[in-house]
Coordinates of C-alpha atoms and ligand atoms in Angstrom, one line a residue:
X223 CA -42.2 -38.1 90.9
X224 CA -44.1 -38.7 94.1
X225 CA -46.7 -35.3 93.1
X226 CA -48.9 -35.9 96.5
X227 CA -45.4 -35.4 98.3
X228 CA -44.8 -32.6 95.8
X229 CA -48.0 -30.7 96.7
X230 CA -47.5 -31.7 101.0
X231 CA -44.0 -30.0 100.5
X232 CA -45.2 -26.8 98.3
X233 CA -48.2 -26.4 101.3
X234 CA -45.4 -26.6 103.9
X235 CA -43.2 -24.0 102.7
X236 CA -45.9 -21.9 102.4
X237 CA -47.2 -22.3 105.5
X238 CA -43.7 -21.3 106.8
X239 CA -43.2 -17.9 105.3
X240 CA -43.6 -15.2 107.1
X241 CA -46.6 -14.3 105.0
X242 CA -48.6 -16.9 105.5
X243 CA -52.0 -15.4 106.8
X244 CA -52.4 -18.0 109.7
X245 CA -48.8 -18.9 110.2
X246 CA -47.2 -22.5 110.3
X247 CA -50.2 -23.8 112.5
X248 CA -52.4 -25.0 110.0
X249 CA -50.4 -27.3 108.4
X250 CA -49.8 -29.4 111.8
X251 CA -53.1 -28.8 113.3
X252 CA -55.3 -28.9 109.9
X253 CA -54.0 -30.0 107.6
X254 CA -52.2 -33.3 109.1
X255 CA -55.4 -34.7 111.1
X256 CA -57.6 -33.6 107.7
X257 CA -55.1 -35.9 105.1
X258 CA -55.4 -38.7 107.5
X259 CA -58.9 -38.7 108.0
X260 CA -59.5 -38.7 103.9
X261 CA -57.2 -41.4 103.4
X262 CA -59.2 -43.8 106.3
X263 CA -62.2 -42.5 104.2
X264 CA -61.0 -43.2 101.0
X265 CA -59.9 -46.7 102.3
X266 CA -63.4 -47.4 103.3
X267 CA -65.4 -46.0 100.6
X268 CA -63.6 -45.7 97.6
X269 CA -62.5 -42.8 95.5
X270 CA -59.2 -41.8 93.5
X271 CA -57.1 -41.5 96.6
X272 CA -54.6 -39.1 94.4
X273 CA -57.1 -36.7 94.0
X274 CA -58.2 -37.0 97.4
X275 CA -55.1 -36.4 98.7
X276 CA -53.7 -33.5 96.6
X277 CA -57.0 -31.7 97.4
X278 CA -56.6 -32.2 101.1
X279 CA -53.4 -30.2 101.0
X280 CA -54.4 -27.5 98.6
X281 CA -57.8 -27.0 100.0
X282 CA -57.1 -24.3 101.9
X283 CA -54.2 -22.8 100.1
X284 CA -55.8 -20.0 99.1
X285 CA -56.7 -19.0 102.9
X286 CA -53.0 -19.0 103.4
X287 CA -51.8 -17.2 100.6
X288 CA -54.8 -14.6 100.5
X289 CA -57.1 -14.8 103.4
X290 CA -60.3 -16.8 104.4
X291 CA -62.5 -14.4 101.7
X292 CA -63.5 -16.4 98.7
X293 CA -60.2 -18.9 99.5
X294 CA -62.5 -21.8 97.6
X295 CA -61.7 -19.8 94.6
X296 CA -58.4 -18.2 95.3
X297 CA -57.2 -22.1 96.2
X298 CA -58.5 -23.2 93.3
X299 CA -57.2 -20.6 91.2
X300 CA -53.1 -21.7 93.0
X301 CA -53.7 -25.4 92.7
X302 CA -54.6 -25.3 89.1
X303 CA -51.3 -23.5 88.4
X304 CA -48.6 -25.4 90.8
X305 CA -49.9 -28.5 89.6
X306 CA -49.4 -27.5 85.8
X307 CA -46.0 -26.5 86.9
X308 CA -45.7 -30.4 87.9
X309 CA -47.3 -31.5 84.1
X310 CA -50.1 -33.0 86.1
X311 CA -53.0 -33.9 83.5
X312 CA -55.2 -31.3 82.6
X313 CA -58.6 -33.5 83.4
X314 CA -57.4 -34.7 86.5
X315 CA -56.2 -30.8 87.6
X316 CA -60.1 -30.3 87.0
X317 CA -61.3 -33.1 89.5
X318 CA -58.9 -31.6 91.9
X319 CA -60.1 -28.3 91.1
X320 CA -63.9 -29.4 91.8
X321 CA -62.8 -30.7 95.2
X322 CA -61.6 -27.5 96.6
X323 CA -64.2 -25.3 95.2
X324 CA -66.5 -27.4 96.6
X325 CA -65.1 -28.1 99.9
X326 CA -67.1 -24.9 102.4
X327 CA -70.2 -25.9 103.6
X328 CA -71.8 -22.9 101.3
X329 CA -70.9 -25.3 98.3
X330 CA -72.1 -28.4 99.6
X331 CA -75.0 -28.4 97.1
X332 CA -72.6 -28.4 94.7
X333 CA -71.0 -31.7 95.1
X334 CA -71.6 -34.5 93.2
X335 CA -68.7 -37.1 93.4
X336 CA -67.1 -39.1 96.2
X337 CA -63.6 -37.1 96.1
X338 CA -64.9 -34.1 96.6
X339 CA -67.8 -35.7 99.6
X340 CA -64.4 -37.2 101.2
X341 CA -62.3 -33.9 101.1
X342 CA -65.2 -32.1 102.9
X343 CA -66.0 -34.5 104.8
X344 CA -62.1 -34.5 106.2
X345 CA -62.1 -31.1 106.9
X346 CA -64.7 -31.2 109.0
X347 CA -63.4 -34.3 110.9
X348 CA -60.4 -32.3 111.4
X349 CA -62.2 -29.8 113.8
X350 CA -62.4 -32.7 116.5
X351 CA -58.5 -32.6 116.6
X352 CA -58.1 -29.3 117.1
X353 CA -60.3 -27.7 119.7
X354 CA -57.4 -25.6 120.4
X355 CA -57.6 -23.9 116.8
X356 CA -61.3 -23.4 117.6
X357 CA -60.3 -21.4 120.7
X358 CA -57.3 -19.9 118.9
X359 CA -59.8 -18.3 116.5
X360 CA -62.6 -17.2 119.0
X361 CA -59.8 -15.4 121.0
X362 CA -57.6 -14.1 118.8
X363 CA -59.3 -13.8 115.6
X364 CA -63.1 -13.1 116.4
X365 CA -61.9 -11.4 120.1
X366 CA -65.0 -13.2 121.9
X367 CA -64.9 -13.8 125.8
X368 CA -64.3 -16.9 127.7
X369 CA -68.0 -17.6 127.6
X370 CA -68.9 -16.9 124.0
X371 CA -65.8 -18.7 122.9
X372 CA -67.0 -21.7 124.6
X373 CA -70.6 -21.7 123.1
X374 CA -69.1 -20.4 119.4
X375 CA -66.9 -23.8 119.8
X376 CA -69.6 -25.7 121.0
X377 CA -72.0 -24.8 118.2
X378 CA -69.4 -25.0 115.7
X379 CA -68.9 -28.6 116.5
X380 CA -72.4 -29.2 116.8
X381 CA -73.0 -28.3 113.3
X382 CA -69.9 -30.5 112.0
X383 CA -71.4 -33.3 113.4
X384 CA -74.5 -33.1 112.0
X385 CA -73.5 -32.1 108.6
X386 CA -71.2 -35.3 108.5
X387 CA -72.4 -37.0 105.4
X388 CA -71.3 -40.2 105.7
X389 CA -72.1 -42.8 108.4
X390 CA -68.1 -44.0 108.7
X391 CA -67.9 -40.7 109.3
X392 CA -69.8 -40.2 112.7
X393 CA -68.4 -43.8 113.9
X394 CA -65.2 -42.4 113.4
X395 CA -65.4 -39.5 115.2
X396 CA -68.5 -40.1 117.7
X397 CA -66.4 -40.7 120.6
X398 CA -64.5 -37.2 120.4
X399 CA -67.6 -35.4 119.6
X400 CA -69.5 -37.0 122.8
X401 CA -66.3 -35.6 124.3
X402 CA -66.7 -32.5 123.5
X403 CA -69.9 -31.9 123.9
X404 CA -69.3 -33.3 127.4
X405 CA -66.6 -30.6 128.3
X406 CA -68.3 -27.8 126.7
X407 CA -71.8 -27.6 127.7
Ligands
FE2_528 FE1 -59.8 -26.6 105.8

Protein backbone atom coordinates (compact mmCIF):
# COMPACT_ATOMS: atom_id res chain seq x y z
CA UNK A 1 0.00 0.00 0.00
CA UNK A 2 1.22 3.46 -0.86
CA UNK A 3 0.32 5.27 2.35
CA UNK A 4 1.26 8.72 1.04
CA UNK A 5 -1.13 8.42 -1.91
CA UNK A 6 -3.89 6.90 0.22
CA UNK A 7 -3.68 9.92 2.53
CA UNK A 8 -3.49 12.34 -0.39
CA UNK A 9 -6.68 10.78 -1.86
CA UNK A 10 -8.44 10.98 1.50
CA UNK A 11 -7.64 14.70 1.78
CA UNK A 12 -8.70 15.37 -1.80
CA UNK A 13 -12.05 13.65 -1.17
CA UNK A 14 -12.58 15.72 2.00
CA UNK A 15 -11.91 18.90 0.00
CA UNK A 16 -14.45 17.84 -2.63
CA UNK A 17 -17.23 17.41 -0.05
CA UNK A 18 -19.82 20.22 -0.02
CA UNK A 19 -19.12 20.53 3.73
CA UNK A 20 -15.46 21.47 3.12
CA UNK A 21 -15.02 24.83 4.88
CA UNK A 22 -12.90 26.33 2.11
CA UNK A 23 -14.18 24.32 -0.83
CA UNK A 24 -11.93 22.33 -3.12
CA UNK A 25 -9.43 25.12 -3.78
CA UNK A 26 -7.00 24.46 -0.91
CA UNK A 27 -6.19 21.11 -2.49
CA UNK A 28 -4.72 22.29 -5.81
CA UNK A 29 -3.66 25.77 -4.68
CA UNK A 30 -2.20 25.10 -1.23
CA UNK A 31 -1.57 21.41 -0.53
CA UNK A 32 -0.11 20.52 -3.93
CA UNK A 33 2.54 23.31 -4.01
CA UNK A 34 3.29 22.75 -0.32
CA UNK A 35 3.99 19.04 -0.83
CA UNK A 36 6.21 19.85 -3.77
CA UNK A 37 8.29 22.33 -1.70
CA UNK A 38 8.47 19.85 1.16
CA UNK A 39 9.76 17.13 -1.12
CA UNK A 40 12.48 19.42 -2.49
CA UNK A 41 13.50 20.50 1.01
CA UNK A 42 13.63 16.89 2.21
CA UNK A 43 15.89 16.01 -0.75
CA UNK A 44 18.23 18.85 0.19
CA UNK A 45 18.09 18.77 3.97
CA UNK A 46 17.12 15.22 4.91
CA UNK A 47 14.35 14.10 7.22
CA UNK A 48 11.90 11.22 6.91
CA UNK A 49 10.16 11.97 3.62
CA UNK A 50 7.16 9.72 4.29
CA UNK A 51 6.42 11.45 7.61
CA UNK A 52 6.92 14.86 6.00
CA UNK A 53 4.59 14.18 3.06
CA UNK A 54 1.85 12.51 5.10
CA UNK A 55 1.95 15.51 7.45
CA UNK A 56 1.83 17.96 4.51
CA UNK A 57 -1.32 16.41 3.06
CA UNK A 58 -2.96 16.30 6.50
CA UNK A 59 -1.67 19.50 8.12
CA UNK A 60 -4.81 21.57 7.38
CA UNK A 61 -7.37 18.75 7.42
CA UNK A 62 -8.75 20.15 10.69
CA UNK A 63 -9.40 23.45 8.95
CA UNK A 64 -11.16 21.75 6.02
CA UNK A 65 -13.40 19.67 8.27
CA UNK A 66 -14.01 21.99 11.26
CA UNK A 67 -12.71 25.47 10.35
CA UNK A 68 -9.49 27.34 11.14
CA UNK A 69 -9.78 27.67 14.88
CA UNK A 70 -7.51 25.16 16.67
CA UNK A 71 -7.08 23.35 13.35
CA UNK A 72 -3.64 22.07 14.40
CA UNK A 73 -5.36 20.19 17.24
CA UNK A 74 -8.44 18.99 15.33
CA UNK A 75 -6.16 18.06 12.43
CA UNK A 76 -3.82 15.97 14.58
CA UNK A 77 -6.85 14.08 15.89
CA UNK A 78 -8.23 13.36 12.41
CA UNK A 79 -4.75 12.31 11.24
CA UNK A 80 -4.44 9.86 14.12
CA UNK A 81 -7.83 8.26 13.38
CA UNK A 82 -7.14 7.99 9.67
CA UNK A 83 -3.61 6.58 10.04
CA UNK A 84 -4.86 4.01 12.55
CA UNK A 85 -7.35 2.81 9.94
CA UNK A 86 -4.37 2.06 7.73
CA UNK A 87 -2.57 0.32 10.60
CA UNK A 88 0.23 2.84 10.35
CA UNK A 89 2.78 2.24 13.14
CA UNK A 90 1.89 3.97 16.40
CA UNK A 91 5.29 5.66 16.86
CA UNK A 92 5.18 7.06 13.32
CA UNK A 93 1.66 8.38 13.88
CA UNK A 94 3.11 10.36 16.80
CA UNK A 95 5.75 11.91 14.51
CA UNK A 96 3.09 12.94 11.96
CA UNK A 97 0.95 14.40 14.76
CA UNK A 98 3.87 16.49 16.04
CA UNK A 99 4.33 17.99 12.55
CA UNK A 100 0.64 18.90 12.40
CA UNK A 101 0.48 20.22 15.98
CA UNK A 102 3.51 22.47 15.42
CA UNK A 103 2.96 23.66 11.84
CA UNK A 104 1.43 27.02 12.77
CA UNK A 105 3.70 30.00 13.40
CA UNK A 106 2.19 30.30 16.89
CA UNK A 107 3.67 26.88 17.68
CA UNK A 108 7.12 27.72 16.32
CA UNK A 109 8.92 27.13 19.61
CA UNK A 110 7.55 23.62 19.99
CA UNK A 111 9.37 22.29 16.91
CA UNK A 112 12.34 20.07 17.56
CA UNK A 113 12.70 17.86 14.49
CA UNK A 114 13.70 18.44 10.90
CA UNK A 115 10.36 16.95 9.80
CA UNK A 116 8.34 19.51 11.78
CA UNK A 117 10.49 22.36 10.50
CA UNK A 118 10.22 21.27 6.86
CA UNK A 119 6.42 20.96 7.07
CA UNK A 120 6.10 24.45 8.57
CA UNK A 121 8.58 25.86 6.08
CA UNK A 122 6.82 24.37 3.04
CA UNK A 123 3.50 25.68 4.38
CA UNK A 124 4.94 29.22 4.46
CA UNK A 125 6.62 28.85 1.06
CA UNK A 126 3.41 27.73 -0.65
CA UNK A 127 1.97 31.23 -0.06
CA UNK A 128 4.31 32.53 -2.74
CA UNK A 129 2.62 30.21 -5.26
CA UNK A 130 -0.85 31.36 -4.30
CA UNK A 131 -1.13 35.15 -4.29
CA UNK A 132 -4.68 34.79 -5.66
CA UNK A 133 -5.56 32.80 -2.56
CA UNK A 134 -4.20 35.50 -0.26
CA UNK A 135 -6.41 38.04 -2.05
CA UNK A 136 -9.40 35.73 -1.93
CA UNK A 137 -9.00 35.42 1.85
CA UNK A 138 -8.73 39.22 2.19
CA UNK A 139 -11.80 39.97 0.03
CA UNK A 140 -14.08 37.05 0.80
CA UNK A 141 -13.23 35.94 4.33
CA UNK A 142 -11.91 39.22 5.82
CA UNK A 143 -14.10 41.68 3.87
CA UNK A 144 -11.19 44.06 3.09
CA UNK A 145 -11.17 46.72 0.37
CA UNK A 146 -8.49 46.77 -2.35
CA UNK A 147 -6.02 48.98 -0.48
CA UNK A 148 -6.32 46.99 2.72
CA UNK A 149 -6.05 43.71 0.84
CA UNK A 150 -2.87 44.81 -0.93
CA UNK A 151 -1.29 45.96 2.37
CA UNK A 152 -2.22 42.80 4.18
CA UNK A 153 -0.96 40.60 1.32
CA UNK A 154 2.40 42.42 1.36
CA UNK A 155 2.69 42.17 5.13
CA UNK A 156 1.74 38.53 5.11
CA UNK A 157 4.37 37.66 2.50
CA UNK A 158 7.04 39.75 4.26
CA UNK A 159 6.29 37.95 7.48
CA UNK A 160 6.45 34.52 5.80
CA UNK A 161 9.76 35.46 4.20
CA UNK A 162 11.26 36.76 7.46
CA UNK A 163 10.29 33.61 9.30
CA UNK A 164 11.89 31.21 6.81
CA UNK A 165 14.29 29.05 8.75
CA UNK A 166 16.55 27.47 6.11
CA UNK A 167 18.87 29.27 3.68
CA UNK A 168 17.74 26.72 1.10
CA UNK A 169 14.13 27.90 1.37
CA UNK A 170 15.14 31.53 0.90
CA UNK A 171 17.15 30.56 -2.15
CA UNK A 172 14.13 28.71 -3.62
CA UNK A 173 11.66 31.53 -2.93
CA UNK A 174 13.80 34.66 -3.38
CA UNK A 175 12.72 35.59 -6.93
CA UNK A 176 9.03 35.13 -6.08
CA UNK A 177 9.41 37.17 -2.88
CA UNK A 178 11.12 40.01 -4.75
CA UNK A 179 8.52 39.95 -7.54
CA UNK A 180 5.70 40.07 -4.99
CA UNK A 181 7.28 43.02 -3.16
CA UNK A 182 7.67 44.88 -6.46
CA UNK A 183 4.01 44.36 -7.35
CA UNK A 184 2.57 44.98 -3.90
CA UNK A 185 4.59 47.97 -2.68
FE1 LIG B 1 -1.32 25.20 5.39
